[in-house]
Each structure stands twice: as structure tokens, then as C-alpha cells.
Amino acid sequence: MVDYCQCVFFTQFMKQELYKKAITVLDANFQEGGFTIPSAGLYPFQWKWDSGFIALGFAHYDVEKAKTEMRTLLDAQWGNGFIPHIVFHTDNDSYFPGADFHQSELHPLSSKKYRSTGMTQPPVSGFVLQEMYRIAADKEDMLKYIKEHIDKVFYNHVYFYENRDPQDEGLVYIYHNWESGTDNSPVWDDIWKTMNPPEYTFVRKDTTHVDASQRPTKREYDHYLYIIDIAKQHNYDDVKIAELSPFLVQDPLFNAMLIKSNQALIELYELIGGNEDKIKTLLQWQSKSIASFNEKLFDAELGAYVHYDLRNEKAIRHITSSSFSPLFANIPSPERAKVLVKTMMDKFGGADKYLCASFDPTSDRFNPKKYWRGPVWINMNWMLFLGLKNYGFADVAARMKHDSIELIEKYGFYEYFDCRKDTGEENTPGYGGNNFSWSAALFIDLVNTD
Ligand code: DGY
């Protein structure tokens, strides 16, 4: 018989072993060029939002790697402030579509040093710098580093507000589903219905690394490629993209992360001192963005924030894990936050499920195994955990953290996980890439955060 003390000891031992494993995953994915791949094989380059979450993990045990990760990402910034979603550091041909398809060199201000995509990803860098400061043992040294890099992040936000907000609402658009990070969310199905792209001929690489049933379909890829082709025909010119792209969406997750990063920049500039003009600009963006966000993106009937299709001027009325992300950026009032959490728990929070599915489990578009169409993602859980904690929903926050850790303990550092506690199958409910960097990085941060 095992007594209580032995059990506690065993659990702590397992956590320590897992912590070591998380470090091994991150260190193995760190590359000579000073960046970390999300997962070997499937994602062989540097991805913008992955890099931010990865830097947070490094910050806990190897601060120089954390600094290098962000420095390399910011080094790939274009002359107009834009930071691309993928930086192609090598000629690795195990990923499609690669540098030759994207042709970032078409844009006159693209980086001359790195080839990249001509699209971006959620603006994580601001809040990541702030988290690095929070974690750092040597605050003075970290503030010095931040001082050297913060303006690049500020100019990235200038790029967004100057080029991605055609109606001057304080809400920026994305022009491709890959910019959202939630690549094949069922939310985009409504937009695919408005398009009829050509049938492309290409060789998929992702399905040679991962079971095709967990990845987007060939027809979905036709849509993805077609949007890029339109942007390329106009050398990734923002004005032309705003005019012509069939995909133009105000995404609650993307905008929430921008607002969270704005706030982080304000607080960091205050710590640094001076920079009054930048703080003033950031405060102006904040008040406008938060007001528009609450007015335009909240759907009172659904009790959640939703995406807005700017091209077709209509709300896309589905509940996703992105619907709750405004909690992370302090956007809803306390009353509205209660409504959000009720919606989350009613629809996503059953005892038979892990928090938090990426798409409404009560919808017929929900698929618990497929990429962003239902599975749990650790980066979303990390943001929701912090948001819930910040609003005082201690119990739900604790469950969000507990579920995230349990999924990793049971199944490993996968890219995404089945939200069903009982899948009725014997095989593992961890999907996509294994030894996935941000799952390891955010596990490290979660176990270090009360
Ligand atoms: C992919 O290839 O699925 C990537 O996530 C795009 O960013």
C-alpha cells in the first residue's frame, strides 16, 4: 500500500522530471541561428507568436536564450515596422509554402537580411518583454535589454494602426487566416463560402509529418494560397490588400493581444522614463481600441466576443476560445467578464471536458481532433488563466491551469490536445507536432506562477 506522503513525493518527483523534460524540448528546438523552431519536421523556421511564448519559457532558466529569441525576431522587422509571421532562416524544404512561394522580397521595405512571409501573426512582443522583466532576477540588466528593443515593438504597433485600420476605429484587421494564429478555425468557413479559389497543384509537407485527419484539407489550402497570390500580385501593398483581399477580418484574439501589448509598452516606457510622446500615443490607441472593441465585437445574445468580417461588413457569430481572450487584456467590464465566464463554463466547461476547447463544443462545426476546430491549445489556456486570475475568477483560473498541466502530464508536450476526457479510444489524445516548444515553454511558466 502506498501512503499519502509517498504519493505527494511521487507527484513532485514526476513534476520535476517533466520540468526537466520541458527544458530538454526547448533546448533541443533552439537553433544555431538564434531562434527556436516550434516543432522538428513540421515547423522548421521561426514563427512570430511562437517565439514570444518560447522566450517566456527560456526566461525562467536561460535568460540569454530568451533575449536572443526576441532579438532575432525583432531583427527580421521590415522598414515599415511590420514583423512577419515566419522568418525563413534556412533553406529547409520540409515545409510548404516556403520562402519561394511567399516571396517577401516583392515588398520594397521587406528585410534585406531574412526572407519571410508577407503576413504577420498576433502581436505578442510587447507583453512578452514585460513578462521577461517580471521573471528576470536581474531587473536592471533586463530593463537595459528592453530599452534597446522596445522601440521596434512600438513601431510594429504604429504599422498596425497606420496600415490595418482603414476606418480609423482602433481595431486592426488581418488579411489571412494564418495571421490569426487560429489557422483553420470554423470561423473562417463563412469566408471560404464567399470565395471560389482555383484548384492549386502543390505538394503538402505537413501531412507527411502529422496525420492528415488532424490538419486542414486540400481545399482549405487552396483558399490560403489564393489570398497570398492576391497580395503578391500587389507586392504586399497594404492599401491594395485592404481594397482587394477577400479575407479582411477584425479578430478579437489579435486585437486583444495588441491591446495587452500596448498596455505593456506603456508600463515599460514608464519604468524606463522619458518617452512621453510614445506613452501619449499608446494611451490614445488604448482608449479608442478598447471602446471600439467593446462596442463592435461583443455579441450580447451569445454572451461572448466574436470576429467581424470587414470585407462583407458582418459579424461572424461563433464562440471560440478567442472569444474569451479579451479577459487577458482587461477589456471587458467586471459585469461583462462575468457573462463571458458564464458562457465559457456553460458551453466549454463540462466536467467531461478539459478547458478550454478552441471552438464551441456545442456547435456542429466542432471537431475535437482537428487543429483549431476544437482541440485545447496551451497558449490559449495560458492567456485565459492569466485573464481569469486578473478578474478574480480564482476557481476557474485554477481549473484552467490544472487542466493544462494535466494534459501535458498525461500525454506529453503536444501541439494540441483533445478536450474530451474520454475519447473512447486507446490512442493518445495529443495531436499535431510533438515536443512542441510553446507547450514546453508555457508549462514552465505555469508551474512557476501561482
Ligand atoms: C501552418 O503551416 O499550419 C502554420 O501554422 C502556418 O502559420
Short mmCIF file of C-alpha atoms and ligand atoms in Angstrom, two decimals:
data_model
loop_
_atom_site.label_atom_id
_atom_site.label_comp_id
_atom_site.label_asym_id
_atom_site.label_seq_id
_atom_site.Cartn_x
_atom_site.Cartn_y
_atom_site.Cartn_z
CA MET A 1 0.00 0.00 0.00
CA VAL A 2 1.27 3.50 -0.89
CA ASP A 3 0.80 6.09 1.82
CA TYR A 4 -0.11 9.77 1.30
CA CYS A 5 3.49 11.02 1.77
CA GLN A 6 4.77 8.63 -0.87
CA CYS A 7 2.07 9.85 -3.31
CA VAL A 8 2.95 13.51 -2.76
CA PHE A 9 6.63 12.69 -3.14
CA PHE A 10 5.92 10.76 -6.34
CA THR A 11 3.80 13.60 -7.79
CA GLN A 12 6.52 16.14 -7.02
CA PHE A 13 9.14 13.86 -8.50
CA MET A 14 7.08 13.48 -11.70
CA LYS A 15 6.62 17.27 -11.95
CA GLN A 16 10.36 17.77 -11.58
CA GLU A 17 11.04 15.18 -14.26
CA LEU A 18 8.53 16.88 -16.55
CA TYR A 19 10.11 20.26 -15.86
CA LYS A 20 13.47 18.84 -16.91
CA LYS A 21 11.85 17.34 -19.99
CA ALA A 22 10.35 20.74 -20.89
CA ILE A 23 13.82 22.26 -20.73
CA THR A 24 15.17 19.45 -22.91
CA VAL A 25 12.43 20.09 -25.50
CA LEU A 26 13.15 23.81 -25.64
CA ASP A 27 16.93 23.41 -25.76
CA ALA A 28 16.68 20.80 -28.50
CA ASN A 29 14.48 23.09 -30.60
CA PHE A 30 16.82 26.08 -30.18
CA GLN A 31 18.84 26.60 -33.37
CA GLU A 32 22.29 27.94 -34.11
CA GLY A 33 20.84 30.98 -35.85
CA GLY A 34 19.48 32.23 -32.50
CA PHE A 35 15.84 31.19 -32.81
CA THR A 36 13.67 28.25 -31.78
CA ILE A 37 11.62 26.06 -34.09
CA PRO A 38 8.09 25.27 -32.87
CA SER A 39 8.49 21.55 -33.62
CA ALA A 40 11.03 19.48 -35.56
CA GLY A 41 9.89 18.45 -39.05
CA LEU A 42 6.50 20.16 -39.09
CA TYR A 43 7.65 23.74 -38.38
CA PRO A 44 11.36 24.18 -39.21
CA PHE A 45 11.65 28.02 -39.01
CA GLN A 46 10.89 30.88 -36.62
CA TRP A 47 7.21 31.75 -36.11
CA LYS A 48 6.33 35.14 -34.65
CA TRP A 49 3.87 34.31 -31.87
CA ASP A 50 5.59 31.03 -31.05
CA SER A 51 8.82 32.93 -30.48
CA GLY A 52 7.21 35.17 -27.89
CA PHE A 53 5.82 32.28 -25.85
CA ILE A 54 9.10 30.40 -26.20
CA ALA A 55 11.07 33.38 -24.86
CA LEU A 56 8.88 33.27 -21.74
CA GLY A 57 9.89 29.68 -21.09
CA PHE A 58 13.60 30.43 -21.59
CA ALA A 59 13.32 33.46 -19.29
CA HIS A 60 12.86 31.07 -16.34
CA TYR A 61 16.12 29.20 -16.77
CA ASP A 62 18.31 30.69 -19.54
CA VAL A 63 17.82 34.43 -19.80
CA GLU A 64 20.37 34.81 -22.60
CA LYS A 65 18.37 32.46 -24.84
CA ALA A 66 15.19 34.42 -24.06
CA LYS A 67 16.92 37.64 -25.09
CA THR A 68 18.37 36.06 -28.23
CA GLU A 69 14.98 34.67 -29.29
CA MET A 70 13.33 38.09 -29.18
CA ARG A 71 16.35 39.89 -30.63
CA THR A 72 16.35 37.58 -33.66
CA LEU A 73 12.63 38.03 -34.21
CA LEU A 74 12.83 41.82 -33.98
CA ASP A 75 15.86 41.79 -36.28
CA ALA A 76 13.57 40.48 -39.04
CA GLN A 77 11.40 43.61 -38.85
CA TRP A 78 10.74 45.37 -42.16
CA GLY A 79 11.44 49.03 -42.88
CA ASN A 80 7.76 49.88 -42.34
CA GLY A 81 7.61 48.34 -38.84
CA PHE A 82 5.96 45.10 -40.00
CA ILE A 83 7.13 41.86 -38.31
CA PRO A 84 6.48 38.74 -40.40
CA HIS A 85 4.76 35.55 -39.26
CA ILE A 86 7.54 33.21 -40.43
CA VAL A 87 11.23 34.07 -40.74
CA PHE A 88 12.85 31.57 -43.09
CA HIS A 89 16.30 31.32 -41.52
CA THR A 90 17.35 28.29 -43.58
CA ASP A 91 16.61 26.64 -46.92
CA ASN A 92 14.86 23.70 -45.24
CA ASP A 93 12.41 22.27 -47.77
CA SER A 94 10.30 20.22 -45.35
CA TYR A 95 7.67 22.98 -45.09
CA PHE A 96 5.13 24.21 -47.63
CA PRO A 97 4.58 27.00 -48.58
CA GLY A 98 8.19 28.12 -48.13
CA ALA A 99 10.15 31.28 -48.93
CA ASP A 100 9.94 30.78 -52.71
CA PHE A 101 6.17 30.77 -52.56
CA HIS A 102 5.79 33.76 -50.25
CA GLN A 103 8.42 35.98 -51.95
CA SER A 104 8.63 38.66 -49.28
CA GLU A 105 11.21 40.44 -51.46
CA LEU A 106 8.29 41.75 -53.53
CA HIS A 107 7.63 44.36 -50.86
CA PRO A 108 10.05 47.30 -51.26
CA LEU A 109 10.58 47.64 -47.48
CA SER A 110 10.95 43.95 -46.64
CA SER A 111 14.03 42.78 -44.75
CA LYS A 112 17.15 42.51 -46.88
CA LYS A 113 18.67 40.15 -44.33
CA TYR A 114 15.95 37.50 -43.96
CA ARG A 115 13.38 36.03 -46.30
CA SER A 116 9.97 35.76 -44.70
CA THR A 117 6.27 35.57 -45.33
CA GLY A 118 4.41 38.75 -46.25
CA MET A 119 1.85 38.30 -43.49
CA THR A 120 2.09 38.72 -39.74
CA GLN A 121 0.85 36.98 -36.58
CA PRO A 122 -0.60 38.18 -33.25
CA PRO A 123 1.44 40.99 -31.63
CA VAL A 124 2.94 39.19 -28.66
CA SER A 125 6.24 41.08 -28.37
CA GLY A 126 5.07 43.89 -26.05
CA PHE A 127 3.62 41.70 -23.33
CA VAL A 128 6.46 39.19 -23.73
CA LEU A 129 9.05 41.88 -22.95
CA GLN A 130 7.03 42.77 -19.86
CA GLU A 131 6.81 39.13 -18.77
CA MET A 132 10.57 38.78 -19.27
CA TYR A 133 11.00 41.74 -16.94
CA ARG A 134 8.65 40.16 -14.38
CA ILE A 135 10.58 36.89 -14.46
CA ALA A 136 14.11 38.36 -14.53
CA ALA A 137 16.21 38.06 -11.39
CA ASP A 138 18.43 40.92 -12.56
CA LYS A 139 15.85 43.65 -13.26
CA GLU A 140 18.43 46.29 -14.10
CA ASP A 141 20.02 44.14 -16.76
CA MET A 142 16.65 43.19 -18.25
CA LEU A 143 15.47 46.80 -18.33
CA LYS A 144 18.63 47.70 -20.22
CA TYR A 145 17.83 44.99 -22.77
CA ILE A 146 14.22 46.15 -23.03
CA LYS A 147 15.35 49.74 -23.54
CA GLU A 148 17.39 48.60 -26.53
CA HIS A 149 14.50 46.76 -28.17
CA ILE A 150 11.23 48.36 -27.11
CA ASP A 151 11.07 50.95 -29.90
CA LYS A 152 10.95 48.18 -32.51
CA VAL A 153 7.82 46.85 -30.83
CA PHE A 154 6.33 50.34 -30.64
CA TYR A 155 6.94 50.85 -34.41
CA ASN A 156 5.33 47.49 -35.07
CA HIS A 157 2.18 48.86 -33.37
CA VAL A 158 2.48 52.09 -35.39
CA TYR A 159 2.49 49.88 -38.50
CA PHE A 160 -0.75 48.22 -37.38
CA TYR A 161 -2.63 51.41 -36.54
CA GLU A 162 -1.43 53.22 -39.66
CA ASN A 163 -1.96 50.40 -42.15
CA ARG A 164 -4.51 47.95 -40.78
CA ASP A 165 -7.32 50.21 -39.59
CA PRO A 166 -8.91 51.69 -42.74
CA GLN A 167 -11.99 53.03 -40.93
CA ASP A 168 -9.93 54.52 -38.10
CA GLU A 169 -11.78 52.55 -35.43
CA GLY A 170 -8.85 51.47 -33.27
CA LEU A 171 -9.43 47.88 -34.47
CA VAL A 172 -6.89 46.36 -36.84
CA TYR A 173 -7.65 43.77 -39.49
CA ILE A 174 -5.93 40.58 -40.50
CA TYR A 175 -5.92 39.68 -44.19
CA HIS A 176 -5.18 35.96 -43.89
CA ASN A 177 -6.34 33.21 -41.56
CA TRP A 178 -2.67 32.42 -40.82
CA GLU A 179 -2.34 35.93 -39.37
CA SER A 180 -4.88 34.99 -36.70
CA GLY A 181 -2.80 32.10 -35.40
CA THR A 182 -6.05 30.10 -35.22
CA ASP A 183 -5.37 28.83 -38.71
CA ASN A 184 -8.33 26.66 -39.65
CA SER A 185 -10.94 27.76 -37.15
CA PRO A 186 -14.52 27.03 -38.30
CA VAL A 187 -14.98 30.82 -38.09
CA TRP A 188 -13.25 31.09 -41.47
CA ASP A 189 -15.70 28.65 -43.12
CA ASP A 190 -18.13 31.56 -43.52
CA ILE A 191 -15.48 33.45 -45.51
CA TRP A 192 -14.50 30.45 -47.63
CA LYS A 193 -18.16 30.33 -48.74
CA THR A 194 -17.75 33.80 -50.27
CA MET A 195 -14.70 32.68 -52.31
CA ASN A 196 -14.05 30.29 -55.14
CA PRO A 197 -10.27 29.93 -55.49
CA PRO A 198 -8.60 27.91 -58.24
CA GLU A 199 -7.54 24.32 -57.55
CA TYR A 200 -3.78 24.62 -56.90
CA THR A 201 -1.31 21.85 -57.61
CA PHE A 202 1.23 21.55 -54.82
CA VAL A 203 2.88 19.04 -52.55
CA ARG A 204 1.76 19.26 -48.94
CA LYS A 205 4.57 18.70 -46.42
CA ASP A 206 2.58 18.96 -43.17
CA THR A 207 0.71 15.71 -43.80
CA THR A 208 3.99 13.82 -44.15
CA HIS A 209 4.76 14.77 -40.52
CA VAL A 210 1.27 14.57 -38.99
CA ASP A 211 -1.88 12.50 -39.61
CA ALA A 212 -3.94 14.28 -42.30
CA SER A 213 -7.11 13.98 -40.17
CA GLN A 214 -5.55 16.47 -37.72
CA ARG A 215 -4.66 19.06 -40.38
CA PRO A 216 -6.57 21.39 -42.76
CA THR A 217 -7.96 19.95 -46.00
CA LYS A 218 -6.50 20.43 -49.50
CA ARG A 219 -9.43 22.72 -50.40
CA GLU A 220 -8.75 24.87 -47.34
CA TYR A 221 -5.14 25.20 -48.52
CA ASP A 222 -6.40 26.41 -51.94
CA HIS A 223 -8.07 29.31 -50.13
CA TYR A 224 -4.93 30.02 -48.09
CA LEU A 225 -2.73 30.13 -51.21
CA TYR A 226 -5.17 32.22 -53.22
CA ILE A 227 -5.21 35.02 -50.63
CA ILE A 228 -1.41 35.10 -50.69
CA ASP A 229 -1.41 35.19 -54.50
CA ILE A 230 -3.63 38.28 -54.49
CA ALA A 231 -1.31 40.03 -52.02
CA LYS A 232 1.71 39.05 -54.11
CA GLN A 233 0.16 40.42 -57.29
CA HIS A 234 0.27 43.78 -55.50
CA ASN A 235 3.70 43.35 -53.89
CA TYR A 236 2.13 43.04 -50.44
CA ASP A 237 0.94 46.64 -50.64
CA ASP A 238 -1.31 47.27 -47.61
CA VAL A 239 -3.61 49.69 -49.40
CA LYS A 240 -4.23 47.20 -52.20
CA ILE A 241 -4.72 44.35 -49.74
CA ALA A 242 -7.33 46.38 -47.84
CA GLU A 243 -9.06 47.09 -51.15
CA LEU A 244 -8.90 43.62 -52.70
CA SER A 245 -8.33 40.81 -50.24
CA PRO A 246 -11.40 38.55 -49.95
CA PHE A 247 -10.32 37.94 -46.34
CA LEU A 248 -10.39 41.05 -44.13
CA VAL A 249 -11.30 40.35 -40.52
CA GLN A 250 -11.21 42.13 -37.18
CA ASP A 251 -10.17 39.26 -34.94
CA PRO A 252 -10.83 39.50 -31.18
CA LEU A 253 -7.71 37.50 -30.27
CA PHE A 254 -5.39 39.54 -32.46
CA ASN A 255 -6.81 42.85 -31.22
CA ALA A 256 -6.81 41.70 -27.59
CA MET A 257 -3.13 40.83 -27.86
CA LEU A 258 -2.39 44.20 -29.44
CA ILE A 259 -4.20 45.95 -26.58
CA LYS A 260 -2.39 43.81 -24.00
CA SER A 261 0.93 44.68 -25.66
CA ASN A 262 0.02 48.41 -25.81
CA GLN A 263 -0.51 48.34 -22.05
CA ALA A 264 2.78 46.52 -21.53
CA LEU A 265 4.61 49.14 -23.61
CA ILE A 266 3.05 51.97 -21.57
CA GLU A 267 4.20 50.38 -18.31
CA LEU A 268 7.66 49.56 -19.63
CA TYR A 269 8.19 53.07 -21.04
CA GLU A 270 7.15 54.46 -17.64
CA LEU A 271 9.80 52.30 -15.98
CA ILE A 272 12.42 53.40 -18.48
CA GLY A 273 11.48 57.07 -18.10
CA GLY A 274 11.09 59.78 -20.76
CA ASN A 275 9.23 58.72 -23.92
CA GLU A 276 6.20 60.90 -23.05
CA ASP A 277 5.16 61.20 -26.71
CA LYS A 278 5.07 57.45 -27.19
CA ILE A 279 3.14 56.94 -23.95
CA LYS A 280 0.64 59.59 -25.07
CA THR A 281 0.16 57.85 -28.43
CA LEU A 282 -0.24 54.46 -26.75
CA LEU A 283 -2.84 55.85 -24.32
CA GLN A 284 -4.79 57.33 -27.22
CA TRP A 285 -4.76 53.99 -29.04
CA GLN A 286 -5.83 52.21 -25.86
CA SER A 287 -8.91 54.30 -25.16
CA LYS A 288 -10.11 54.15 -28.76
CA SER A 289 -9.33 50.44 -29.25
CA ILE A 290 -10.93 49.28 -26.01
CA ALA A 291 -14.10 51.33 -26.62
CA SER A 292 -14.49 50.05 -30.20
CA PHE A 293 -13.69 46.50 -29.16
CA ASN A 294 -16.47 46.51 -26.56
CA GLU A 295 -18.92 48.23 -28.85
CA LYS A 296 -18.32 46.34 -32.06
CA LEU A 297 -17.10 42.88 -31.15
CA PHE A 298 -19.34 41.95 -28.20
CA ASP A 299 -22.37 39.85 -29.07
CA ALA A 300 -24.84 40.21 -26.19
CA GLU A 301 -27.06 37.39 -27.43
CA LEU A 302 -24.16 34.91 -27.49
CA GLY A 303 -22.60 36.36 -24.33
CA ALA A 304 -19.18 36.45 -26.00
CA TYR A 305 -16.89 38.48 -28.25
CA VAL A 306 -16.94 37.47 -31.91
CA HIS A 307 -14.99 38.08 -35.12
CA TYR A 308 -16.08 40.78 -37.57
CA ASP A 309 -15.87 40.27 -41.33
CA LEU A 310 -14.78 43.70 -42.55
CA ARG A 311 -14.86 42.69 -46.22
CA ASN A 312 -18.51 41.66 -46.10
CA GLU A 313 -19.43 44.02 -43.22
CA LYS A 314 -20.95 41.48 -40.86
CA ALA A 315 -20.26 39.77 -37.56
CA ILE A 316 -19.17 36.12 -37.70
CA ARG A 317 -21.27 34.74 -34.90
CA HIS A 318 -19.40 31.77 -33.42
CA ILE A 319 -17.92 31.24 -29.98
CA THR A 320 -14.26 30.24 -29.89
CA SER A 321 -11.52 30.34 -27.27
CA SER A 322 -10.58 33.69 -28.88
CA SER A 323 -13.99 34.98 -27.69
CA PHE A 324 -12.69 34.90 -24.11
CA SER A 325 -9.22 36.33 -24.83
CA PRO A 326 -10.30 39.94 -24.01
CA LEU A 327 -10.06 38.85 -20.34
CA PHE A 328 -6.29 38.65 -20.85
CA ALA A 329 -6.17 42.29 -21.98
CA ASN A 330 -8.51 43.75 -19.33
CA ILE A 331 -11.05 44.73 -22.00
CA PRO A 332 -14.47 43.76 -20.53
CA SER A 333 -16.05 45.49 -17.54
CA PRO A 334 -16.32 43.24 -14.45
CA GLU A 335 -20.03 42.68 -15.24
CA ARG A 336 -19.29 41.68 -18.80
CA ALA A 337 -16.43 39.46 -17.63
CA LYS A 338 -18.99 37.53 -15.54
CA VAL A 339 -21.13 37.00 -18.64
CA LEU A 340 -18.08 35.76 -20.57
CA VAL A 341 -17.08 33.30 -17.87
CA LYS A 342 -20.66 32.00 -17.64
CA THR A 343 -20.67 31.40 -21.40
CA MET A 344 -17.31 29.67 -21.18
CA MET A 345 -18.36 27.38 -18.35
CA ASP A 346 -21.82 26.62 -19.80
CA LYS A 347 -20.52 25.66 -23.23
CA PHE A 348 -16.89 24.64 -22.77
CA GLY A 349 -16.63 23.80 -19.07
CA GLY A 350 -18.49 20.47 -18.57
CA ALA A 351 -16.91 18.02 -16.13
CA ASP A 352 -16.32 15.61 -19.03
CA LYS A 353 -14.00 18.15 -20.73
CA TYR A 354 -10.67 19.80 -20.27
CA LEU A 355 -10.67 23.58 -20.51
CA CYS A 356 -10.56 25.18 -22.99
CA ALA A 357 -11.69 23.84 -26.36
CA SER A 358 -10.69 26.13 -29.23
CA PHE A 359 -14.19 26.03 -30.72
CA ASP A 360 -17.70 25.81 -29.26
CA PRO A 361 -18.19 22.12 -28.35
CA THR A 362 -21.97 22.51 -28.78
CA SER A 363 -21.63 23.54 -32.45
CA ASP A 364 -21.91 21.08 -35.33
CA ARG A 365 -18.65 22.52 -36.71
CA PHE A 366 -16.77 21.34 -33.62
CA ASN A 367 -14.11 18.68 -34.27
CA PRO A 368 -12.12 17.65 -31.17
CA LYS A 369 -9.13 16.33 -33.15
CA LYS A 370 -8.58 18.83 -35.88
CA TYR A 371 -6.08 21.68 -35.49
CA TRP A 372 -8.06 24.81 -34.49
CA ARG A 373 -11.53 23.29 -34.94
CA GLY A 374 -11.88 22.11 -31.32
CA PRO A 375 -8.68 20.93 -29.57
CA VAL A 376 -7.17 22.58 -26.49
CA TRP A 377 -4.11 24.79 -27.06
CA ILE A 378 -1.74 25.57 -24.19
CA ASN A 379 -1.03 29.14 -25.32
CA MET A 380 -4.75 29.99 -25.25
CA ASN A 381 -5.10 28.37 -21.82
CA TRP A 382 -2.12 30.36 -20.55
CA MET A 383 -3.69 33.66 -21.65
CA LEU A 384 -7.11 32.70 -20.27
CA PHE A 385 -5.57 31.58 -16.97
CA LEU A 386 -3.93 34.99 -16.50
CA GLY A 387 -7.07 36.84 -17.57
CA LEU A 388 -9.34 34.86 -15.22
CA LYS A 389 -6.93 35.37 -12.35
CA ASN A 390 -6.77 39.09 -13.03
CA TYR A 391 -10.58 39.42 -12.86
CA GLY A 392 -10.74 37.40 -9.62
CA PHE A 393 -12.22 34.17 -11.03
CA ALA A 394 -9.83 32.18 -8.87
CA ASP A 395 -11.59 28.80 -9.18
CA VAL A 396 -11.94 28.82 -12.96
CA ALA A 397 -8.37 30.11 -13.27
CA ALA A 398 -7.15 27.25 -11.07
CA ARG A 399 -9.01 24.75 -13.23
CA MET A 400 -7.54 26.27 -16.42
CA LYS A 401 -4.06 25.84 -15.00
CA HIS A 402 -4.75 22.39 -13.60
CA ASP A 403 -6.22 21.10 -16.87
CA SER A 404 -3.28 22.45 -18.89
CA ILE A 405 -0.75 20.76 -16.64
CA GLU A 406 -2.72 17.50 -16.50
CA LEU A 407 -2.94 17.29 -20.29
CA ILE A 408 0.83 17.64 -20.56
CA GLU A 409 1.48 15.24 -17.69
CA LYS A 410 -0.74 12.60 -19.25
CA TYR A 411 0.05 12.97 -22.92
CA GLY A 412 3.29 14.92 -23.36
CA PHE A 413 4.34 18.21 -24.93
CA TYR A 414 1.99 18.04 -27.89
CA GLU A 415 0.89 20.91 -30.09
CA TYR A 416 -2.82 20.44 -29.22
CA PHE A 417 -4.99 18.11 -27.19
CA ASP A 418 -8.41 16.52 -27.29
CA CYS A 419 -10.71 18.35 -24.87
CA ARG A 420 -12.73 15.18 -24.17
CA LYS A 421 -11.65 13.39 -21.02
CA ASP A 422 -12.95 10.15 -22.51
CA THR A 423 -12.31 9.87 -26.24
CA GLY A 424 -13.49 6.27 -26.33
CA GLU A 425 -10.18 5.39 -27.94
CA GLU A 426 -6.98 3.95 -26.65
CA ASN A 427 -4.66 6.15 -28.63
CA THR A 428 -3.18 9.33 -27.27
CA PRO A 429 -5.31 12.50 -27.31
CA GLY A 430 -2.26 14.68 -28.01
CA TYR A 431 -2.20 15.84 -31.62
CA GLY A 432 -0.11 17.73 -34.19
CA GLY A 433 3.63 18.19 -33.57
CA ASN A 434 5.21 16.51 -30.56
CA ASN A 435 7.92 18.11 -28.40
CA PHE A 436 6.19 21.36 -29.25
CA SER A 437 8.10 24.39 -27.99
CA TRP A 438 5.36 26.65 -26.65
CA SER A 439 3.68 23.76 -24.78
CA ALA A 440 7.03 23.19 -23.03
CA ALA A 441 7.71 26.91 -22.51
CA LEU A 442 4.30 27.73 -21.07
CA PHE A 443 4.31 24.61 -18.89
CA ILE A 444 7.48 26.05 -17.33
CA ASP A 445 5.77 29.43 -16.83
CA LEU A 446 2.54 27.91 -15.48
CA VAL A 447 4.23 25.79 -12.83
CA ASN A 448 6.17 28.88 -11.73
CA THR A 449 3.04 31.09 -11.49
CA ASP A 450 0.61 30.96 -8.54
C1 DGY B 1 0.95 26.04 -40.70
O1 DGY B 1 1.70 25.76 -41.62
O2 DGY B 1 -0.05 25.39 -40.39
C2 DGY B 1 1.29 27.21 -39.88
O3 DGY B 1 0.67 27.19 -38.64
C3 DGY B 1 1.00 28.49 -40.57
O4 DGY B 1 1.40 29.52 -39.72
#
